[in-house]
CSV table of C-alpha atoms in Angstrom, one decimal:
chain,number,residue,atom,x,y,z
A,32,UNK,CA,-50.6,-191.4,-84.2
A,33,UNK,CA,-52.5,-188.1,-83.7
A,34,UNK,CA,-52.4,-186.1,-87.4
A,35,UNK,CA,-50.8,-182.2,-86.6
A,36,UNK,CA,-52.7,-180.8,-89.7
A,37,UNK,CA,-56.3,-179.9,-88.7
A,38,UNK,CA,-57.1,-178.9,-92.7
A,39,UNK,CA,-55.4,-178.9,-95.9
A,40,UNK,CA,-51.9,-177.9,-95.2
A,41,UNK,CA,-51.3,-176.4,-98.6
A,42,UNK,CA,-54.5,-173.6,-97.9
A,43,UNK,CA,-52.4,-171.2,-96.8
A,44,UNK,CA,-53.8,-171.4,-92.4
A,45,UNK,CA,-51.7,-170.5,-89.7
A,46,UNK,CA,-50.2,-173.0,-87.5
A,47,UNK,CA,-48.1,-170.3,-85.6
A,48,UNK,CA,-49.5,-171.6,-82.5
A,49,UNK,CA,-47.3,-175.0,-82.8
A,50,UNK,CA,-44.1,-175.5,-81.9
A,51,UNK,CA,-42.3,-178.2,-83.6
A,52,UNK,CA,-38.6,-180.2,-83.2
A,53,UNK,CA,-36.7,-181.5,-85.9
A,54,UNK,CA,-33.1,-183.8,-86.1
A,55,UNK,CA,-29.6,-182.0,-86.8
A,56,UNK,CA,-29.0,-183.7,-89.2
A,57,UNK,CA,-29.3,-187.3,-89.2
A,58,UNK,CA,-26.5,-188.1,-91.2
A,59,UNK,CA,-24.0,-185.4,-90.1
A,60,UNK,CA,-24.4,-186.6,-86.6
A,61,UNK,CA,-23.9,-190.6,-88.0
A,62,UNK,CA,-20.7,-189.2,-89.4
A,63,UNK,CA,-19.3,-186.9,-86.5
A,64,UNK,CA,-21.1,-188.1,-83.0
A,65,UNK,CA,-21.7,-191.8,-83.8
A,66,UNK,CA,-18.7,-192.3,-86.3
A,67,UNK,CA,-19.9,-194.0,-88.0
A,68,UNK,CA,-18.2,-194.6,-92.0
A,69,UNK,CA,-21.5,-193.2,-94.6
A,70,UNK,CA,-20.6,-194.1,-98.3
A,71,UNK,CA,-22.2,-191.1,-100.2
A,72,UNK,CA,-23.9,-189.9,-96.8
A,73,UNK,CA,-26.4,-192.7,-97.9
A,74,UNK,CA,-27.8,-193.5,-94.3
A,75,UNK,CA,-30.2,-195.6,-95.5
A,76,UNK,CA,-28.0,-198.5,-95.8
A,77,UNK,CA,-28.4,-198.7,-92.2
A,78,UNK,CA,-32.2,-199.4,-92.7
A,79,UNK,CA,-30.6,-203.3,-93.3
A,80,UNK,CA,-28.4,-204.2,-90.7
A,81,UNK,CA,-29.8,-204.7,-87.1
A,82,UNK,CA,-26.5,-202.1,-85.6
A,83,UNK,CA,-27.6,-199.4,-88.3
A,84,UNK,CA,-31.1,-199.5,-86.9
A,85,UNK,CA,-30.1,-199.5,-83.6
A,86,UNK,CA,-28.2,-196.2,-84.1
A,87,UNK,CA,-30.9,-194.5,-85.7
A,88,UNK,CA,-33.4,-195.0,-82.9
A,89,UNK,CA,-31.1,-194.1,-80.8
A,90,UNK,CA,-30.2,-191.0,-82.6
A,91,UNK,CA,-34.6,-190.4,-82.8
A,92,UNK,CA,-35.1,-191.3,-79.8
A,93,UNK,CA,-33.3,-188.8,-77.6
A,94,UNK,CA,-35.1,-186.0,-80.0
A,95,UNK,CA,-38.7,-188.3,-79.2
A,96,UNK,CA,-37.7,-187.7,-75.5
A,97,UNK,CA,-37.1,-184.5,-75.5
A,98,UNK,CA,-40.2,-183.1,-77.2
A,99,UNK,CA,-42.1,-185.6,-74.9
A,100,UNK,CA,-40.8,-183.6,-72.3
A,101,UNK,CA,-41.8,-180.0,-73.4
A,102,UNK,CA,-44.5,-181.0,-75.2
A,103,UNK,CA,-43.5,-180.3,-78.8
A,104,UNK,CA,-44.1,-182.2,-82.3
A,105,UNK,CA,-40.5,-184.0,-83.8
A,106,UNK,CA,-40.2,-184.0,-87.3
A,107,UNK,CA,-39.3,-187.4,-87.9
A,108,UNK,CA,-37.7,-187.6,-90.6
A,109,UNK,CA,-36.7,-190.5,-92.7
A,110,UNK,CA,-33.4,-191.5,-93.6
A,111,UNK,CA,-33.7,-191.3,-97.4
A,112,UNK,CA,-31.6,-188.4,-98.5
A,113,UNK,CA,-29.7,-190.2,-100.9
A,114,UNK,CA,-32.2,-192.8,-101.9
A,115,UNK,CA,-32.9,-191.3,-105.3
A,116,UNK,CA,-32.5,-193.0,-108.6
A,117,UNK,CA,-28.9,-192.0,-109.5
A,118,UNK,CA,-27.8,-192.7,-105.7
A,119,UNK,CA,-29.2,-195.9,-105.8
A,120,UNK,CA,-26.8,-196.9,-108.6
A,121,UNK,CA,-23.8,-195.3,-107.7
A,122,UNK,CA,-24.2,-197.5,-104.5
A,123,UNK,CA,-24.4,-200.7,-106.1
A,124,UNK,CA,-27.7,-201.4,-105.8
A,125,UNK,CA,-30.4,-201.7,-109.1
A,126,UNK,CA,-31.9,-198.2,-109.9
A,127,UNK,CA,-35.3,-199.8,-109.4
A,128,UNK,CA,-35.0,-200.6,-105.3
A,129,UNK,CA,-35.1,-196.8,-104.3
A,130,UNK,CA,-39.1,-197.8,-104.4
A,131,UNK,CA,-38.9,-200.9,-101.6
A,132,UNK,CA,-35.9,-198.2,-100.3
A,133,UNK,CA,-37.7,-195.7,-99.4
A,134,UNK,CA,-41.7,-198.2,-98.5
A,135,UNK,CA,-38.9,-199.8,-95.6
A,136,UNK,CA,-37.5,-196.4,-94.5
A,137,UNK,CA,-41.3,-194.9,-94.2
A,138,UNK,CA,-42.6,-198.1,-91.9
A,139,UNK,CA,-38.8,-197.9,-90.3
A,140,UNK,CA,-40.1,-194.3,-88.7
A,141,UNK,CA,-43.3,-195.5,-88.0
A,142,UNK,CA,-41.6,-198.3,-85.9
A,143,UNK,CA,-39.5,-195.5,-84.0
A,144,UNK,CA,-42.8,-193.8,-82.9
A,145,UNK,CA,-44.5,-196.9,-81.9
A,146,UNK,CA,-45.1,-196.6,-77.9
A,147,UNK,CA,-44.3,-192.9,-77.9
A,148,UNK,CA,-46.4,-190.5,-76.1
A,149,UNK,CA,-45.0,-187.3,-78.0
A,150,UNK,CA,-46.5,-186.2,-81.2
A,151,UNK,CA,-44.8,-186.8,-84.3
A,152,UNK,CA,-45.0,-185.3,-87.6
A,153,UNK,CA,-43.5,-188.4,-90.7
A,154,UNK,CA,-41.3,-186.6,-93.2
A,155,UNK,CA,-40.5,-188.1,-96.4
A,156,UNK,CA,-36.6,-186.4,-97.1
A,157,UNK,CA,-35.7,-186.0,-100.8
A,158,UNK,CA,-31.9,-184.7,-101.7
A,159,UNK,CA,-31.0,-184.0,-104.4
A,160,UNK,CA,-29.8,-185.6,-107.8
A,161,UNK,CA,-26.0,-184.3,-107.6
A,162,UNK,CA,-23.8,-183.4,-104.6
A,163,UNK,CA,-22.1,-180.1,-105.1
A,164,UNK,CA,-19.1,-180.4,-106.6
A,165,UNK,CA,-21.0,-182.3,-109.9
A,166,UNK,CA,-20.5,-179.6,-112.9
A,167,UNK,CA,-23.2,-181.3,-114.9
A,168,UNK,CA,-26.0,-179.5,-116.7
A,169,UNK,CA,-29.2,-179.1,-114.5
A,170,UNK,CA,-32.5,-179.5,-114.3
A,171,UNK,CA,-35.0,-178.1,-115.9
A,172,UNK,CA,-38.5,-177.7,-113.3
A,173,UNK,CA,-39.9,-180.3,-115.4
A,174,UNK,CA,-37.2,-183.0,-115.5
A,175,UNK,CA,-36.8,-183.0,-111.9
A,176,UNK,CA,-40.7,-182.6,-111.3
A,177,UNK,CA,-40.6,-185.9,-113.2
A,178,UNK,CA,-37.4,-187.4,-111.4
A,179,UNK,CA,-37.8,-186.1,-107.4
A,180,UNK,CA,-41.9,-187.4,-108.5
A,181,UNK,CA,-40.5,-190.8,-108.3
A,182,UNK,CA,-39.7,-190.9,-104.1
A,183,UNK,CA,-42.5,-188.5,-103.7
A,184,UNK,CA,-44.9,-190.5,-105.2
A,185,UNK,CA,-43.8,-193.1,-102.8
A,186,UNK,CA,-43.8,-191.2,-99.6
A,187,UNK,CA,-47.4,-190.1,-100.9
A,188,UNK,CA,-49.1,-193.9,-101.3
A,189,UNK,CA,-47.2,-194.4,-98.0
A,190,UNK,CA,-49.4,-191.5,-96.4
A,191,UNK,CA,-46.0,-188.9,-94.8
A,192,UNK,CA,-47.3,-185.2,-93.7
A,193,UNK,CA,-44.4,-183.5,-95.5
A,194,UNK,CA,-41.7,-183.9,-98.3
A,195,UNK,CA,-38.2,-182.1,-96.9
A,196,UNK,CA,-36.5,-180.8,-99.2
A,197,UNK,CA,-33.1,-180.4,-98.1
A,198,UNK,CA,-29.4,-178.4,-99.0
A,199,UNK,CA,-30.8,-178.9,-103.0
A,200,UNK,CA,-28.3,-176.6,-105.4
A,201,UNK,CA,-30.5,-174.7,-107.2
A,202,UNK,CA,-33.8,-173.2,-107.4
A,203,UNK,CA,-34.7,-175.5,-110.9
A,204,UNK,CA,-34.4,-178.8,-108.8
A,205,UNK,CA,-36.3,-176.6,-105.8
A,206,UNK,CA,-38.7,-175.7,-107.9
A,207,UNK,CA,-39.6,-179.3,-110.1
A,208,UNK,CA,-39.7,-180.6,-106.6
A,209,UNK,CA,-42.5,-178.6,-104.7
A,210,UNK,CA,-44.5,-178.9,-108.1
A,211,UNK,CA,-44.3,-182.9,-108.1
A,212,UNK,CA,-45.2,-182.6,-104.5
A,213,UNK,CA,-48.8,-180.0,-105.7
A,214,UNK,CA,-49.3,-183.0,-107.9
A,215,UNK,CA,-49.4,-185.2,-105.3
A,216,UNK,CA,-51.0,-183.0,-102.9
A,217,UNK,CA,-48.4,-183.5,-100.4
A,218,UNK,CA,-47.0,-180.4,-98.5
A,219,UNK,CA,-43.0,-179.7,-99.0
A,220,UNK,CA,-40.4,-177.6,-97.0
A,221,UNK,CA,-37.4,-176.7,-99.5
A,222,UNK,CA,-33.8,-175.9,-98.0
A,223,UNK,CA,-30.6,-174.9,-99.7
A,224,UNK,CA,-26.7,-175.1,-99.5
A,225,UNK,CA,-25.3,-172.4,-99.0
A,226,UNK,CA,-21.8,-170.8,-99.1
A,227,UNK,CA,-19.5,-169.7,-96.6
A,228,UNK,CA,-21.1,-166.2,-98.1
A,229,UNK,CA,-25.0,-167.3,-98.3
A,230,UNK,CA,-25.4,-168.1,-101.5
A,231,UNK,CA,-25.8,-171.4,-103.3
A,232,UNK,CA,-23.5,-173.1,-104.7
A,233,UNK,CA,-23.9,-172.8,-108.2
A,234,UNK,CA,-23.3,-168.7,-107.4
A,235,UNK,CA,-26.9,-167.9,-107.5
A,236,UNK,CA,-27.7,-165.6,-104.6
A,237,UNK,CA,-30.4,-166.9,-101.6
A,238,UNK,CA,-32.9,-164.6,-101.3
A,239,UNK,CA,-33.2,-164.9,-105.6
A,240,UNK,CA,-33.2,-168.6,-105.2
A,241,UNK,CA,-36.2,-168.5,-102.6
A,242,UNK,CA,-38.5,-165.5,-105.0
A,243,UNK,CA,-38.0,-167.5,-107.9
A,244,UNK,CA,-39.1,-171.2,-106.3
A,245,UNK,CA,-42.1,-168.6,-105.0
A,246,UNK,CA,-43.1,-167.4,-108.5
A,247,UNK,CA,-42.8,-170.4,-110.2
A,248,UNK,CA,-45.3,-172.4,-107.7
A,249,UNK,CA,-47.2,-170.0,-106.2
């Protein structure tokens, strides 16, 4: 497997000459295109059935073939968007099983790429602690760094290339994720969950959220 990052990815080096291919949201694709009923959008549960692993491999194989055909680098992401402690518990697992699930997920994407000729970036998928309908109190950046640091640490120990923090609901939690990644020396990409008007679901403007994350995490 060829590493794409030739130097420290946190030092701001220009990678504008490199084109990447990303998937079209694993969870949504499994529900809409493959008609799979995912409880709480937890794709990681498919790791534990032969049929589930075959479906996820089929999903990634489509993109791996495109990446090979057009000489692109595929961002091969773990099915772990719901594999943090709270969601694991909601799904009936022991809350301490999260580390095991995340290890199995990284092993799965490595196996999925085995034998393929295209380059990949291995991405550890991290999702928000709560869904966008939860009106509970927001975490502070320090609380979020401690909470998400558990999952991120597992990915870092398994040498993923990047953390993808997808569809977060507020800037405070995203700041914590970025700080946890910086502490472990892992690159991170953040995206936010927005409403039909382009604002975050908690009412925060997208522009403000991006600026806040940049300012607080340098």
